[in-house]
Amino acid sequence: MEMVSETKVWDGLHQQFTHSSSRCQCDMRFAVFLPPQASQNNRVPVVYWLSGLTCTDENFMQKAGAFRTAAELGIAIVAPDTSPRGESVADDESYDLGQGAGFYVNATQAPWSQHFQMYDYITHELPALIEANFPVSNRKSLAGHSMGGHGALVIGLSNMSQYQSISAFSPISNPTQCPWGKKAFTAYLGANQSEWQEYDASHLLANCHLAPPILIDQGDRDTFLKEQLKPETLQSAATKSGVNITLRMQPGYDHSYYFIQTFIDEHLRFHYQYLRQ
């Protein structure tokens, strides 16, 4: 790892690193917030934050206003980038495919399959790196926004023993049935739509009978709500399987980080009640 920057905030540290990823076969960047309680004698739990389309590790860390509550609770936050990047990494002219739009899947189709292995990177490689090099425990939770909310739900539901809780803001809840998801999955996974279902949170939730605690906030003035996000499919899936989720429609809120700022403290406290057990 190579440190890019380090800044003190709320008596903790915000640090940014690059490292060579074996799964993505390129240099990857991530940021970490270490609360003041973190030390080798006091390894703290972690919330992994997965960001949305066009974002990097910096969006959440700079805009969400999460550090005060994370410092109070003694929670570390890790924010990876949203995709592989670099001159040798495949890309597309549109914002919703390629660099900045990894969708947290393991791509199987050329030219994406060489580098776009974000599912394995988030699920295995990054947590192993974090736990080996920082004063954190193996107790972790997932949170995310939009494409990252999709990633948090899919990864959490597919690896239930690894995560204490899951939360999401404005997640892409049913990507196999929305334009963003159809475009990305066709490119990354191919035309066989049956292979897409393992990355669809609504499909996963409809076919499980046990899940970690799940909290979802969705603004009712989100311009992407009806066409892209489809939270009603997630609620229907939970009803079908009998899994309890908390889905809150927040009146007047949109898709922006102003929305995330408003409720991020509640999400951190939600995770804390399960991380501390």
Short mmCIF file of N, CA, C and O in Angstrom, two decimals, residues 161-265:
data_model
loop_
_atom_site.label_atom_id
_atom_site.label_comp_id
_atom_site.label_asym_id
_atom_site.label_seq_id
_atom_site.Cartn_x
_atom_site.Cartn_y
_atom_site.Cartn_z
N SER A 161 -22.98 -14.53 6.44
CA SER A 161 -22.19 -14.80 7.63
C SER A 161 -21.09 -13.77 7.84
O SER A 161 -20.52 -13.68 8.93
N GLN A 162 -20.79 -12.98 6.82
CA GLN A 162 -19.70 -12.01 6.92
C GLN A 162 -20.11 -10.67 7.48
O GLN A 162 -19.28 -9.92 7.97
N TYR A 163 -21.42 -10.33 7.38
CA TYR A 163 -21.85 -8.97 7.68
C TYR A 163 -22.93 -8.95 8.76
O TYR A 163 -23.87 -9.75 8.72
N GLN A 164 -22.79 -8.02 9.69
CA GLN A 164 -23.74 -7.91 10.80
C GLN A 164 -25.02 -7.19 10.39
O GLN A 164 -26.09 -7.43 10.97
N SER A 165 -24.94 -6.31 9.40
CA SER A 165 -26.11 -5.52 9.01
C SER A 165 -25.84 -4.90 7.64
O SER A 165 -24.70 -4.82 7.18
N ILE A 166 -26.93 -4.43 7.00
CA ILE A 166 -26.86 -3.82 5.67
C ILE A 166 -27.75 -2.58 5.68
O ILE A 166 -28.86 -2.61 6.22
N SER A 167 -27.27 -1.51 5.06
CA SER A 167 -28.15 -0.37 4.84
C SER A 167 -27.89 0.24 3.47
O SER A 167 -26.82 0.03 2.88
N ALA A 168 -28.87 0.98 2.97
CA ALA A 168 -28.74 1.56 1.64
C ALA A 168 -29.57 2.83 1.52
O ALA A 168 -30.64 2.94 2.13
N PHE A 169 -29.03 3.77 0.76
CA PHE A 169 -29.77 4.94 0.33
C PHE A 169 -30.09 4.78 -1.16
O PHE A 169 -29.18 4.53 -1.96
N SER A 170 -31.34 4.90 -1.52
CA SER A 170 -31.76 4.93 -2.93
C SER A 170 -31.12 3.80 -3.75
O SER A 170 -30.56 4.05 -4.81
N PRO A 171 -31.19 2.56 -3.31
CA PRO A 171 -30.50 1.49 -4.04
C PRO A 171 -31.18 1.15 -5.37
O PRO A 171 -32.40 1.31 -5.51
N ILE A 172 -30.39 0.69 -6.32
CA ILE A 172 -30.94 0.07 -7.54
C ILE A 172 -31.42 -1.32 -7.10
O ILE A 172 -30.64 -2.25 -6.98
N SER A 173 -32.71 -1.42 -6.84
CA SER A 173 -33.25 -2.59 -6.15
C SER A 173 -33.52 -3.78 -7.05
O SER A 173 -33.57 -4.91 -6.58
N ASN A 174 -33.70 -3.53 -8.34
CA ASN A 174 -34.10 -4.59 -9.26
C ASN A 174 -33.37 -4.37 -10.60
O ASN A 174 -34.00 -4.11 -11.63
N PRO A 175 -32.03 -4.47 -10.60
CA PRO A 175 -31.25 -4.06 -11.78
C PRO A 175 -31.54 -4.86 -13.04
O PRO A 175 -31.34 -4.35 -14.14
N THR A 176 -32.02 -6.09 -12.90
CA THR A 176 -32.33 -6.87 -14.10
C THR A 176 -33.53 -6.30 -14.85
O THR A 176 -33.78 -6.69 -15.99
N GLN A 177 -34.26 -5.37 -14.21
CA GLN A 177 -35.47 -4.82 -14.82
C GLN A 177 -35.41 -3.30 -14.95
O GLN A 177 -36.46 -2.66 -15.07
N CYS A 178 -34.24 -2.71 -14.95
CA CYS A 178 -34.14 -1.26 -15.12
C CYS A 178 -33.06 -0.94 -16.15
O CYS A 178 -32.14 -1.75 -16.37
N PRO A 179 -33.11 0.22 -16.79
CA PRO A 179 -32.16 0.54 -17.87
C PRO A 179 -30.69 0.50 -17.44
O PRO A 179 -29.85 -0.03 -18.17
N TRP A 180 -30.36 1.07 -16.28
CA TRP A 180 -28.97 1.02 -15.83
C TRP A 180 -28.48 -0.41 -15.71
O TRP A 180 -27.40 -0.76 -16.18
N GLY A 181 -29.27 -1.23 -15.04
CA GLY A 181 -28.85 -2.61 -14.82
C GLY A 181 -28.77 -3.42 -16.10
O GLY A 181 -27.82 -4.18 -16.31
N LYS A 182 -29.77 -3.29 -16.95
CA LYS A 182 -29.77 -4.05 -18.21
C LYS A 182 -28.55 -3.71 -19.06
O LYS A 182 -27.92 -4.60 -19.65
N LYS A 183 -28.21 -2.44 -19.14
CA LYS A 183 -27.05 -2.03 -19.93
C LYS A 183 -25.77 -2.59 -19.35
O LYS A 183 -24.94 -3.18 -20.08
N ALA A 184 -25.57 -2.42 -18.05
CA ALA A 184 -24.34 -2.88 -17.42
C ALA A 184 -24.23 -4.39 -17.43
O ALA A 184 -23.17 -4.96 -17.73
N PHE A 185 -25.31 -5.09 -17.10
CA PHE A 185 -25.26 -6.55 -17.02
C PHE A 185 -25.05 -7.18 -18.39
O PHE A 185 -24.35 -8.19 -18.52
N THR A 186 -25.65 -6.60 -19.42
CA THR A 186 -25.41 -7.11 -20.77
C THR A 186 -23.94 -7.00 -21.13
O THR A 186 -23.35 -7.95 -21.69
N ALA A 187 -23.34 -5.87 -20.81
CA ALA A 187 -21.92 -5.67 -21.13
C ALA A 187 -21.02 -6.55 -20.29
O ALA A 187 -20.12 -7.22 -20.81
N TYR A 188 -21.24 -6.57 -18.99
CA TYR A 188 -20.33 -7.26 -18.08
C TYR A 188 -20.56 -8.77 -18.00
O TYR A 188 -19.62 -9.54 -17.82
N LEU A 189 -21.83 -9.19 -18.14
CA LEU A 189 -22.19 -10.59 -17.87
C LEU A 189 -22.69 -11.34 -19.10
O LEU A 189 -22.81 -12.57 -19.05
N GLY A 190 -23.02 -10.64 -20.18
CA GLY A 190 -23.51 -11.30 -21.38
C GLY A 190 -25.02 -11.28 -21.47
O GLY A 190 -25.73 -10.76 -20.60
N ALA A 191 -25.53 -11.87 -22.52
CA ALA A 191 -26.95 -11.78 -22.85
C ALA A 191 -27.84 -12.76 -22.08
O ALA A 191 -29.07 -12.61 -22.09
N ASN A 192 -27.26 -13.76 -21.44
CA ASN A 192 -28.05 -14.75 -20.71
C ASN A 192 -28.55 -14.15 -19.40
O ASN A 192 -27.83 -14.08 -18.41
N GLN A 193 -29.81 -13.74 -19.39
CA GLN A 193 -30.33 -13.01 -18.24
C GLN A 193 -30.46 -13.85 -16.98
O GLN A 193 -30.55 -13.30 -15.88
N SER A 194 -30.48 -15.15 -17.12
CA SER A 194 -30.53 -16.00 -15.92
C SER A 194 -29.27 -15.83 -15.08
O SER A 194 -29.30 -16.03 -13.85
N GLU A 195 -28.17 -15.46 -15.72
CA GLU A 195 -26.92 -15.25 -15.00
C GLU A 195 -26.88 -13.90 -14.30
O GLU A 195 -26.00 -13.65 -13.48
N TRP A 196 -27.82 -13.03 -14.61
CA TRP A 196 -27.87 -11.73 -13.95
C TRP A 196 -28.46 -11.81 -12.56
O TRP A 196 -28.22 -10.94 -11.72
N GLN A 197 -29.26 -12.83 -12.30
CA GLN A 197 -30.08 -12.84 -11.10
C GLN A 197 -29.28 -12.88 -9.81
O GLN A 197 -29.74 -12.40 -8.77
N GLU A 198 -28.07 -13.44 -9.87
CA GLU A 198 -27.26 -13.49 -8.64
C GLU A 198 -26.81 -12.10 -8.21
O GLU A 198 -26.32 -11.91 -7.10
N TYR A 199 -26.97 -11.11 -9.08
CA TYR A 199 -26.62 -9.73 -8.75
C TYR A 199 -27.86 -8.84 -8.66
O TYR A 199 -27.76 -7.62 -8.78
N ASP A 200 -29.00 -9.41 -8.42
CA ASP A 200 -30.24 -8.66 -8.30
C ASP A 200 -30.78 -8.83 -6.88
O ASP A 200 -31.17 -9.93 -6.49
N ALA A 201 -30.80 -7.74 -6.10
CA ALA A 201 -31.19 -7.84 -4.70
C ALA A 201 -32.63 -8.32 -4.53
O ALA A 201 -32.93 -9.07 -3.59
N SER A 202 -33.52 -7.91 -5.42
CA SER A 202 -34.92 -8.35 -5.30
C SER A 202 -35.04 -9.86 -5.51
O SER A 202 -35.79 -10.54 -4.81
N HIS A 203 -34.30 -10.39 -6.47
CA HIS A 203 -34.31 -11.84 -6.70
C HIS A 203 -33.71 -12.56 -5.50
O HIS A 203 -34.28 -13.58 -5.04
N LEU A 204 -32.59 -12.08 -4.99
CA LEU A 204 -31.96 -12.74 -3.84
C LEU A 204 -32.87 -12.71 -2.62
O LEU A 204 -33.00 -13.71 -1.91
N LEU A 205 -33.49 -11.56 -2.37
CA LEU A 205 -34.33 -11.44 -1.19
C LEU A 205 -35.58 -12.30 -1.29
O LEU A 205 -36.05 -12.87 -0.29
N ALA A 206 -36.12 -12.44 -2.49
CA ALA A 206 -37.32 -13.27 -2.68
C ALA A 206 -37.05 -14.74 -2.44
O ALA A 206 -37.98 -15.52 -2.18
N ASN A 207 -35.79 -15.12 -2.52
CA ASN A 207 -35.43 -16.54 -2.42
C ASN A 207 -34.61 -16.87 -1.19
O ASN A 207 -33.93 -17.90 -1.15
N CYS A 208 -34.66 -16.02 -0.18
CA CYS A 208 -34.00 -16.35 1.09
C CYS A 208 -35.02 -16.25 2.20
O CYS A 208 -36.08 -15.62 2.05
N HIS A 209 -34.74 -16.90 3.30
CA HIS A 209 -35.65 -16.88 4.44
C HIS A 209 -35.00 -16.35 5.70
O HIS A 209 -35.59 -16.33 6.77
N LEU A 210 -33.77 -15.88 5.54
CA LEU A 210 -33.03 -15.31 6.66
C LEU A 210 -32.08 -14.28 6.08
O LEU A 210 -31.45 -14.51 5.05
N ALA A 211 -31.98 -13.13 6.71
CA ALA A 211 -31.10 -12.08 6.21
C ALA A 211 -30.61 -11.25 7.38
O ALA A 211 -31.26 -11.19 8.44
N PRO A 212 -29.47 -10.58 7.24
CA PRO A 212 -29.05 -9.63 8.26
C PRO A 212 -30.06 -8.50 8.37
O PRO A 212 -30.87 -8.29 7.46
N PRO A 213 -30.06 -7.75 9.45
CA PRO A 213 -30.93 -6.58 9.54
C PRO A 213 -30.67 -5.61 8.38
O PRO A 213 -29.51 -5.34 8.03
N ILE A 214 -31.74 -5.12 7.77
CA ILE A 214 -31.63 -4.27 6.58
C ILE A 214 -32.44 -2.99 6.78
O ILE A 214 -33.62 -3.04 7.13
N LEU A 215 -31.78 -1.84 6.56
CA LEU A 215 -32.41 -0.53 6.61
C LEU A 215 -32.22 0.16 5.27
O LEU A 215 -31.09 0.25 4.77
N ILE A 216 -33.32 0.66 4.68
CA ILE A 216 -33.25 1.34 3.38
C ILE A 216 -34.00 2.66 3.49
O ILE A 216 -35.15 2.70 3.96
N ASP A 217 -33.36 3.74 3.05
CA ASP A 217 -34.03 5.03 2.93
C ASP A 217 -34.11 5.42 1.47
O ASP A 217 -33.13 5.30 0.72
N GLN A 218 -35.28 5.91 1.07
CA GLN A 218 -35.52 6.32 -0.31
C GLN A 218 -36.30 7.63 -0.32
O GLN A 218 -37.35 7.74 0.33
N GLY A 219 -35.79 8.63 -1.03
CA GLY A 219 -36.50 9.89 -1.15
C GLY A 219 -37.62 9.81 -2.17
O GLY A 219 -37.44 9.23 -3.25
N ASP A 220 -38.77 10.40 -1.87
CA ASP A 220 -39.89 10.30 -2.80
C ASP A 220 -39.83 11.34 -3.93
O ASP A 220 -40.64 11.31 -4.84
N ARG A 221 -38.83 12.25 -3.90
CA ARG A 221 -38.64 13.20 -5.00
C ARG A 221 -37.38 12.86 -5.80
O ARG A 221 -36.84 13.70 -6.51
N ASP A 222 -36.93 11.64 -5.67
CA ASP A 222 -35.78 11.14 -6.43
C ASP A 222 -36.19 10.99 -7.90
O ASP A 222 -37.13 10.26 -8.22
N THR A 223 -35.47 11.67 -8.79
CA THR A 223 -35.84 11.63 -10.21
C THR A 223 -35.62 10.26 -10.83
O THR A 223 -36.13 9.98 -11.92
N PHE A 224 -34.85 9.39 -10.17
CA PHE A 224 -34.59 8.05 -10.70
C PHE A 224 -35.53 7.00 -10.11
O PHE A 224 -35.40 5.81 -10.44
N LEU A 225 -36.44 7.41 -9.24
CA LEU A 225 -37.22 6.48 -8.43
C LEU A 225 -37.97 5.44 -9.25
O LEU A 225 -37.79 4.23 -9.06
N LYS A 226 -38.79 5.86 -10.19
CA LYS A 226 -39.68 4.92 -10.88
C LYS A 226 -38.95 4.10 -11.93
O LYS A 226 -39.18 2.89 -12.05
N GLU A 227 -38.08 4.73 -12.71
CA GLU A 227 -37.47 4.04 -13.84
C GLU A 227 -36.30 3.16 -13.43
O GLU A 227 -36.13 2.05 -13.95
N GLN A 228 -35.49 3.63 -12.47
CA GLN A 228 -34.22 2.96 -12.20
C GLN A 228 -34.16 2.24 -10.85
O GLN A 228 -33.50 1.20 -10.74
N LEU A 229 -34.81 2.74 -9.82
CA LEU A 229 -34.55 2.25 -8.46
C LEU A 229 -35.53 1.18 -8.00
O LEU A 229 -35.14 0.21 -7.38
N LYS A 230 -36.82 1.37 -8.23
CA LYS A 230 -37.85 0.35 -8.01
C LYS A 230 -37.82 -0.28 -6.60
O LYS A 230 -37.76 -1.51 -6.44
N PRO A 231 -37.90 0.52 -5.55
CA PRO A 231 -37.89 -0.06 -4.20
C PRO A 231 -39.09 -0.95 -3.92
O PRO A 231 -39.02 -1.83 -3.06
N GLU A 232 -40.18 -0.74 -4.65
CA GLU A 232 -41.37 -1.57 -4.41
C GLU A 232 -41.11 -3.05 -4.72
O GLU A 232 -41.71 -3.93 -4.11
N THR A 233 -40.19 -3.32 -5.66
CA THR A 233 -39.87 -4.73 -5.95
C THR A 233 -39.12 -5.37 -4.79
O THR A 233 -39.29 -6.56 -4.51
N LEU A 234 -38.31 -4.58 -4.12
CA LEU A 234 -37.59 -5.10 -2.96
C LEU A 234 -38.55 -5.40 -1.82
O LEU A 234 -38.45 -6.43 -1.15
N GLN A 235 -39.50 -4.49 -1.60
CA GLN A 235 -40.49 -4.72 -0.55
C GLN A 235 -41.35 -5.95 -0.86
O GLN A 235 -41.63 -6.77 0.03
N SER A 236 -41.73 -6.10 -2.13
CA SER A 236 -42.52 -7.28 -2.52
C SER A 236 -41.73 -8.56 -2.32
O SER A 236 -42.28 -9.58 -1.88
N ALA A 237 -40.44 -8.52 -2.65
CA ALA A 237 -39.59 -9.70 -2.47
C ALA A 237 -39.48 -10.07 -0.99
O ALA A 237 -39.54 -11.25 -0.63
N ALA A 238 -39.34 -9.05 -0.13
CA ALA A 238 -39.24 -9.32 1.30
C ALA A 238 -40.55 -9.91 1.84
O ALA A 238 -40.55 -10.83 2.66
N THR A 239 -41.67 -9.39 1.36
CA THR A 239 -42.97 -9.92 1.77
C THR A 239 -43.12 -11.37 1.33
O THR A 239 -43.61 -12.23 2.08
N LYS A 240 -42.67 -11.67 0.11
CA LYS A 240 -42.77 -13.03 -0.41
C LYS A 240 -41.96 -14.01 0.43
O LYS A 240 -42.42 -15.12 0.72
N SER A 241 -40.77 -13.62 0.81
CA SER A 241 -39.88 -14.54 1.53
C SER A 241 -40.09 -14.52 3.04
O SER A 241 -39.60 -15.39 3.75
N GLY A 242 -40.83 -13.52 3.51
CA GLY A 242 -41.04 -13.41 4.95
C GLY A 242 -39.89 -12.78 5.70
O GLY A 242 -39.84 -12.83 6.94
N VAL A 243 -38.96 -12.17 4.97
CA VAL A 243 -37.81 -11.50 5.59
C VAL A 243 -38.22 -10.07 5.95
O VAL A 243 -38.82 -9.35 5.15
N ASN A 244 -37.88 -9.65 7.16
CA ASN A 244 -38.24 -8.32 7.61
C ASN A 244 -37.17 -7.31 7.19
O ASN A 244 -35.99 -7.48 7.51
N ILE A 245 -37.57 -6.29 6.43
CA ILE A 245 -36.69 -5.18 6.11
C ILE A 245 -37.38 -3.88 6.51
O ILE A 245 -38.61 -3.84 6.61
N THR A 246 -36.59 -2.85 6.77
CA THR A 246 -37.13 -1.53 7.05
C THR A 246 -36.88 -0.65 5.84
O THR A 246 -35.73 -0.31 5.54
N LEU A 247 -37.94 -0.33 5.12
CA LEU A 247 -37.86 0.53 3.93
C LEU A 247 -38.65 1.80 4.23
O LEU A 247 -39.87 1.76 4.40
N ARG A 248 -37.92 2.93 4.31
CA ARG A 248 -38.55 4.20 4.68
C ARG A 248 -38.57 5.14 3.47
O ARG A 248 -37.52 5.47 2.92
N MET A 249 -39.75 5.55 3.08
CA MET A 249 -39.89 6.56 2.04
C MET A 249 -39.84 7.92 2.71
O MET A 249 -40.68 8.23 3.57
N GLN A 250 -38.86 8.72 2.33
CA GLN A 250 -38.63 10.00 2.99
C GLN A 250 -39.18 11.14 2.13
O GLN A 250 -38.68 11.40 1.04
N PRO A 251 -40.23 11.81 2.59
CA PRO A 251 -40.89 12.83 1.77
C PRO A 251 -40.00 14.04 1.50
O PRO A 251 -39.34 14.57 2.40
N GLY A 252 -39.96 14.45 0.22
CA GLY A 252 -39.26 15.66 -0.17
C GLY A 252 -37.80 15.49 -0.52
O GLY A 252 -37.17 16.43 -1.01
N TYR A 253 -37.22 14.30 -0.30
CA TYR A 253 -35.79 14.11 -0.52
C TYR A 253 -35.52 13.54 -1.91
O TYR A 253 -36.31 12.78 -2.46
N ASP A 254 -34.33 13.92 -2.45
CA ASP A 254 -33.95 13.49 -3.79
C ASP A 254 -32.82 12.46 -3.73
O ASP A 254 -32.69 11.74 -2.73
N HIS A 255 -32.00 12.40 -4.76
CA HIS A 255 -30.96 11.37 -4.88
C HIS A 255 -29.58 11.86 -4.42
O HIS A 255 -28.61 11.14 -4.54
N SER A 256 -29.51 13.05 -3.88
CA SER A 256 -28.22 13.71 -3.66
C SER A 256 -27.60 13.37 -2.30
O SER A 256 -28.22 12.73 -1.44
N TYR A 257 -26.39 13.89 -2.11
CA TYR A 257 -25.72 13.73 -0.82
C TYR A 257 -26.35 14.59 0.27
O TYR A 257 -26.08 14.36 1.46
N TYR A 258 -27.18 15.57 -0.07
CA TYR A 258 -27.95 16.26 0.96
C TYR A 258 -28.88 15.27 1.67
O TYR A 258 -29.08 15.34 2.89
N PHE A 259 -29.44 14.36 0.90
CA PHE A 259 -30.28 13.29 1.46
C PHE A 259 -29.45 12.39 2.36
O PHE A 259 -29.85 12.08 3.50
N ILE A 260 -28.29 11.99 1.89
CA ILE A 260 -27.43 11.11 2.69
C ILE A 260 -27.00 11.80 3.98
O ILE A 260 -27.04 11.19 5.07
N GLN A 261 -26.59 13.07 3.89
CA GLN A 261 -26.20 13.82 5.09
C GLN A 261 -27.29 13.79 6.15
O GLN A 261 -27.02 13.71 7.35
N THR A 262 -28.54 13.88 5.72
CA THR A 262 -29.66 14.00 6.65
C THR A 262 -29.85 12.75 7.49
O THR A 262 -30.21 12.84 8.68
N PHE A 263 -29.58 11.59 6.91
CA PHE A 263 -29.90 10.33 7.60
C PHE A 263 -28.69 9.45 7.89
O PHE A 263 -28.85 8.35 8.43
N ILE A 264 -27.47 9.89 7.57
CA ILE A 264 -26.31 9.02 7.74
C ILE A 264 -26.07 8.68 9.21
O ILE A 264 -25.68 7.56 9.54
N ASP A 265 -26.35 9.62 10.12
CA ASP A 265 -26.15 9.31 11.54
C ASP A 265 -27.06 8.17 11.97
O ASP A 265 -26.64 7.28 12.74
#
